[in-house]
């Protein structure tokens, strides 16, 4: 591990100032915020992350889960995954989020991992995590050996000739289906970014994964009010039953009225370079009866643009089946008792 300077922030403004001012004053200085450290510390030990400054934000008042005036939910960036998964409001109104969190990592990691940290979780691509290997995400312009090398667990959607790394987070897939908003405070003030606009595709700049600028701090995530009668499911398929990242996963939120799907949101995990929203599938499902043929057509649409490599083509069919099963499970649930 390389030497770095450690700063403990006393408030949000101080954290932003420490991050942004340092990066601006010392061009090229790398600043990272520390919450649970379940990803950052690992990558620092591997010398993949080499920050010059680490800003501890654990004393900031960002640990609450609370309802919003419009009936939605506000989730602080420092809320631990285990606490969020067991929150009564999440279990009642946003079950897909609880299921996704419980499907991730181990109990020990969930007790430490934070909402903000999980949002920014880095890829598990073996070349990214090996500092002696070329990697465009870690060292722009060095190449992407995964394309011809080991890529079984990597992406088939949203890839480019520069990067095929998959986003590993379960939580992010659920947040995509729930149409979350990410709230950020930075040197230029506060802003709110819909999660669908928060993550970048790799294209020609795979080193840029999100809209965050130097000094930007994620303060909280907000969820819109749940739709009356919603049902939701998170289904994760992996090589082993626990402590493993998804080969394919699906988050589904839908409602059925008069025998037809009247609202639906679909997102896929394990197969995209970012958490993958599937509007094509949603369009085919909307106003249709919840039947097997409709589910299959939607799954085919969701994977239509997949570009598998030599060893991960199986993910296309796996993701199709995963989505069909998630839709089956969601449609079979009793409608929630949420009222306006």
XYZ file of C-alpha atoms in Angstrom:
340
model
C 0.000 0.000 0.000
C 1.291 3.442 -0.962
C 1.623 6.324 1.497
C -1.331 8.705 1.645
C -2.634 11.549 3.791
C -5.688 10.880 5.959
C -8.312 13.551 6.713
C -11.364 13.119 8.939
C -14.247 15.354 7.823
C -16.426 16.918 10.512
C -19.264 18.008 8.204
C -20.417 17.721 4.593
C -18.986 21.096 3.580
C -15.634 20.147 5.084
C -15.598 16.843 3.212
C -16.371 18.512 -0.107
C -13.779 21.195 0.543
C -11.143 18.630 1.486
C -11.834 16.583 -1.625
C -12.325 19.319 -4.181
C -9.793 21.858 -3.004
C -7.026 19.279 -2.700
C -7.647 17.914 -6.186
C -7.758 21.447 -7.620
C -4.746 22.810 -5.765
C -2.581 19.807 -6.551
C -3.341 18.806 -10.123
C -3.363 15.075 -10.488
C -3.906 14.496 -6.772
C -6.235 11.552 -6.230
C -8.784 11.961 -3.451
C -11.097 9.216 -2.209
C -13.873 9.320 0.373
C -13.845 6.498 2.923
C -17.074 5.025 4.332
C -17.171 1.274 5.017
C -14.011 0.698 2.994
C -15.102 -2.739 1.765
C -14.043 -1.913 -1.802
C -11.627 0.994 -1.428
C -9.331 -0.636 1.134
C -9.144 -3.860 -0.888
C -8.173 -1.943 -4.022
C -5.621 0.108 -2.099
C -4.008 -3.095 -0.828
C -3.822 -4.343 -4.415
C -2.364 -0.934 -5.446
C -5.161 -0.533 -7.982
C -6.395 2.532 -6.102
C -3.514 4.838 -5.109
C -5.089 7.909 -3.553
C -2.931 10.752 -2.332
C -5.642 11.774 0.143
C -8.279 9.687 1.919
C -11.155 11.643 3.474
C -13.018 9.746 6.213
C -16.715 10.692 6.069
C -18.010 8.350 8.777
C -18.799 11.196 11.177
C -21.149 12.916 8.738
C -24.930 12.894 9.435
C -25.769 10.602 6.528
C -26.921 7.456 8.353
C -30.704 7.839 8.282
C -33.470 6.213 6.275
C -36.499 8.463 6.366
C -39.715 9.117 4.445
C -39.889 12.130 2.162
C -42.803 14.584 2.100
C -44.092 13.133 -1.193
C -44.272 9.594 0.230
C -40.933 8.373 -1.110
C -37.794 7.434 0.794
C -34.496 9.188 1.513
C -31.499 6.907 2.107
C -28.340 8.437 3.547
C -25.049 7.611 1.846
C -23.669 6.082 5.065
C -26.599 3.730 5.704
C -25.111 0.248 5.966
C -26.423 -2.401 3.602
C -27.635 -4.640 6.424
C -29.612 -1.806 8.038
C -31.161 -0.767 4.740
C -32.154 -4.324 3.856
C -33.999 -4.708 7.172
C -35.611 -1.271 7.270
C -39.370 -1.612 7.759
C -40.222 0.880 5.017
C -37.921 -0.817 2.523
C -39.308 -4.263 3.330
C -42.868 -3.010 2.948
C -42.637 -0.702 -0.074
C -39.384 -1.528 -1.900
C -38.920 -5.262 -1.415
C -36.771 -5.569 -4.544
C -34.123 -3.393 -2.880
C -34.057 -5.485 0.290
C -33.806 -8.685 -1.759
C -30.932 -7.295 -3.829
C -28.983 -6.211 -0.754
C -29.462 -9.567 0.951
C -28.250 -11.343 -2.192
C -24.935 -9.492 -2.057
C -21.707 -10.310 -0.226
C -21.694 -11.772 3.281
C -23.320 -10.665 6.526
C -20.010 -9.224 7.723
C -19.565 -7.151 4.561
C -23.189 -5.991 4.580
C -22.635 -4.708 8.119
C -19.842 -2.434 6.846
C -20.724 -1.613 3.234
C -22.519 1.705 2.725
C -25.172 2.871 0.279
C -22.806 5.424 -1.276
C -19.958 2.952 -1.494
C -22.119 0.271 -3.104
C -23.325 2.802 -5.637
C -19.669 3.311 -6.659
C -18.593 -0.335 -6.461
C -15.814 -1.150 -8.959
C -15.733 -4.004 -11.443
C -14.438 -7.479 -10.574
C -12.602 -7.836 -13.899
C -9.369 -9.651 -13.077
C -7.303 -7.361 -15.329
C -8.603 -4.231 -13.603
C -7.659 -5.715 -10.233
C -4.153 -6.679 -11.345
C -1.950 -3.541 -11.497
C 0.665 -5.208 -13.720
C -1.887 -5.975 -16.462
C -3.002 -3.475 -19.107
C -6.469 -2.055 -18.419
C -8.088 0.944 -20.067
C -10.264 1.533 -17.021
C -7.261 1.723 -14.706
C -4.630 3.013 -17.157
C -6.309 4.718 -20.145
C -4.874 3.736 -23.491
C -3.135 0.601 -22.248
C -5.618 -1.820 -23.832
C -8.282 -4.314 -22.788
C -6.816 -7.834 -22.518
C -10.172 -9.165 -21.279
C -11.588 -9.070 -24.819
C -9.266 -11.855 -25.920
C -8.517 -13.199 -22.434
C -10.623 -14.176 -19.419
C -14.057 -12.620 -19.768
C -16.537 -15.308 -18.699
C -18.020 -13.086 -15.962
C -17.943 -9.822 -17.923
C -20.523 -7.787 -19.832
C -22.497 -8.512 -22.995
C -24.462 -5.225 -23.012
C -23.028 -1.712 -23.337
C -19.509 -2.887 -24.168
C -17.012 -1.126 -26.410
C -13.722 -2.022 -28.076
C -12.051 -0.411 -25.058
C -13.790 -2.168 -22.167
C -16.107 -5.106 -21.431
C -16.067 -4.883 -17.623
C -19.384 -5.564 -15.890
C -20.886 -3.570 -13.025
C -20.897 -5.910 -10.001
C -23.476 -4.289 -7.704
C -26.782 -5.949 -6.832
C -28.115 -2.827 -5.119
C -27.622 -0.702 -8.233
C -29.822 -3.000 -10.313
C -32.691 -2.624 -7.853
C -32.186 1.146 -7.677
C -32.365 1.296 -11.468
C -35.713 -0.532 -11.488
C -36.951 1.763 -8.710
C -35.908 4.878 -10.663
C -33.804 6.241 -7.816
C -32.223 9.683 -7.788
C -28.636 10.236 -6.623
C -28.033 13.437 -4.655
C -24.575 14.987 -4.853
C -22.848 17.881 -3.129
C -19.719 19.316 -4.717
C -17.627 22.403 -5.239
C -20.334 23.849 -7.500
C -23.184 23.154 -5.073
C -25.905 20.511 -4.875
C -27.451 18.559 -7.704
C -29.767 15.582 -8.181
C -29.053 13.030 -10.920
C -31.514 10.306 -12.012
C -29.748 6.982 -11.641
C -30.243 6.274 -15.337
C -27.947 9.242 -16.047
C -25.481 8.602 -13.219
C -23.440 5.810 -14.852
C -21.458 6.216 -18.064
C -20.988 3.606 -20.770
C -17.297 2.820 -21.425
C -17.192 4.020 -25.057
C -13.784 5.712 -25.540
C -13.350 6.710 -21.867
C -13.833 3.601 -19.702
C -11.917 5.274 -16.870
C -14.935 7.583 -16.373
C -17.637 5.475 -14.740
C -20.005 8.096 -13.301
C -20.908 11.786 -13.493
C -18.942 12.544 -10.305
C -16.313 15.283 -10.487
C -13.351 15.803 -8.091
C -14.712 16.668 -4.674
C -18.234 15.438 -5.415
C -19.781 13.613 -2.463
C -22.879 11.432 -2.746
C -25.006 12.516 0.233
C -28.109 10.398 -0.232
C -30.312 8.453 -2.614
C -34.041 9.106 -2.918
C -36.761 6.742 -4.110
C -40.079 7.906 -5.577
C -43.317 6.961 -3.819
C -44.239 3.310 -4.443
C -47.030 2.699 -6.934
C -50.217 1.256 -5.432
C -50.472 -2.475 -6.083
C -46.800 -2.886 -6.997
C -45.078 -6.265 -6.821
C -41.308 -6.596 -7.049
C -38.638 -9.286 -7.309
C -34.857 -9.448 -7.462
C -33.519 -12.718 -8.871
C -29.788 -13.451 -8.950
C -28.075 -16.329 -10.769
C -24.466 -17.155 -9.859
C -21.919 -19.938 -9.783
C -22.629 -20.748 -6.156
C -25.512 -20.054 -3.813
C -23.867 -17.317 -1.723
C -20.894 -14.939 -1.460
C -20.674 -14.648 -5.236
C -21.265 -11.994 -7.876
C -24.080 -12.329 -10.401
C -23.603 -13.957 -13.759
C -27.062 -12.564 -14.492
C -29.703 -10.920 -12.351
C -33.045 -9.194 -12.857
C -34.962 -6.598 -10.880
C -38.658 -6.301 -11.721
C -41.266 -3.867 -10.405
C -44.745 -4.229 -11.872
C -48.429 -3.719 -11.240
C -51.401 -5.599 -12.663
C -54.878 -4.131 -13.064
C -57.874 -5.778 -14.761
C -55.690 -8.679 -15.834
C -53.086 -6.535 -17.592
C -49.696 -5.075 -16.663
C -50.350 -1.384 -16.096
C -46.865 -0.334 -14.969
C -43.500 -2.073 -15.114
C -39.797 -1.387 -14.642
C -37.070 -3.882 -15.558
C -33.316 -3.816 -14.926
C -30.605 -6.425 -15.454
C -27.375 -7.055 -13.566
C -24.216 -9.055 -14.227
C -24.547 -8.561 -17.992
C -24.051 -4.824 -18.475
C -21.163 -2.395 -18.205
C -23.532 -0.449 -15.961
C -26.753 -1.482 -14.177
C -28.899 -2.136 -17.230
C -32.397 -0.687 -17.584
C -34.458 -2.473 -20.252
C -37.039 -0.025 -21.696
C -37.551 -2.289 -24.726
C -38.785 -5.050 -22.433
C -40.991 -2.621 -20.515
C -42.654 -1.405 -23.722
C -43.589 -4.950 -24.723
C -44.928 -5.795 -21.260
C -47.055 -2.701 -20.726
C -50.808 -3.217 -21.256
C -50.307 -6.926 -21.880
C -51.638 -9.931 -19.977
C -48.938 -11.422 -17.703
C -48.393 -14.527 -19.814
C -45.392 -16.678 -20.672
C -45.208 -15.614 -24.308
C -45.238 -11.950 -23.324
C -42.475 -12.520 -20.776
C -40.327 -14.314 -23.333
C -40.808 -11.582 -25.939
C -39.801 -8.977 -23.360
C -36.685 -10.953 -22.397
C -35.696 -11.318 -26.043
C -36.061 -7.559 -26.497
C -33.948 -6.846 -23.410
C -31.053 -8.935 -24.798
C -31.455 -8.039 -28.465
C -28.364 -5.825 -28.531
C -26.123 -8.193 -26.592
C -22.590 -8.597 -27.969
C -21.150 -11.701 -26.332
C -17.503 -12.665 -26.523
C -15.949 -16.090 -26.993
C -16.631 -17.396 -23.480
C -19.613 -15.434 -22.157
C -22.241 -16.106 -24.792
C -24.079 -18.300 -22.280
C -24.966 -15.115 -20.400
C -27.431 -14.074 -23.092
C -29.659 -17.105 -22.598
C -29.059 -17.091 -18.849
C -30.204 -13.481 -18.594
C -33.275 -14.210 -20.725
C -34.302 -17.061 -18.460
C -33.516 -15.026 -15.364
C -35.796 -12.195 -16.504
C -38.625 -14.528 -17.504
C -38.495 -16.211 -14.106
C -38.380 -12.878 -12.268
C -41.453 -11.721 -14.208
C -43.238 -14.974 -13.373
C -42.470 -14.559 -9.692
C -43.522 -10.916 -9.599
C -46.794 -11.589 -11.452
C -47.626 -14.434 -9.060
C -47.276 -12.245 -5.961
C -50.288 -10.717 -4.243
C -50.528 -6.996 -4.856
C -49.121 -4.800 -2.114
C -51.467 -2.984 0.220
C -49.918 0.420 -0.546
C -52.513 3.127 -0.802
C -52.328 6.651 -2.189
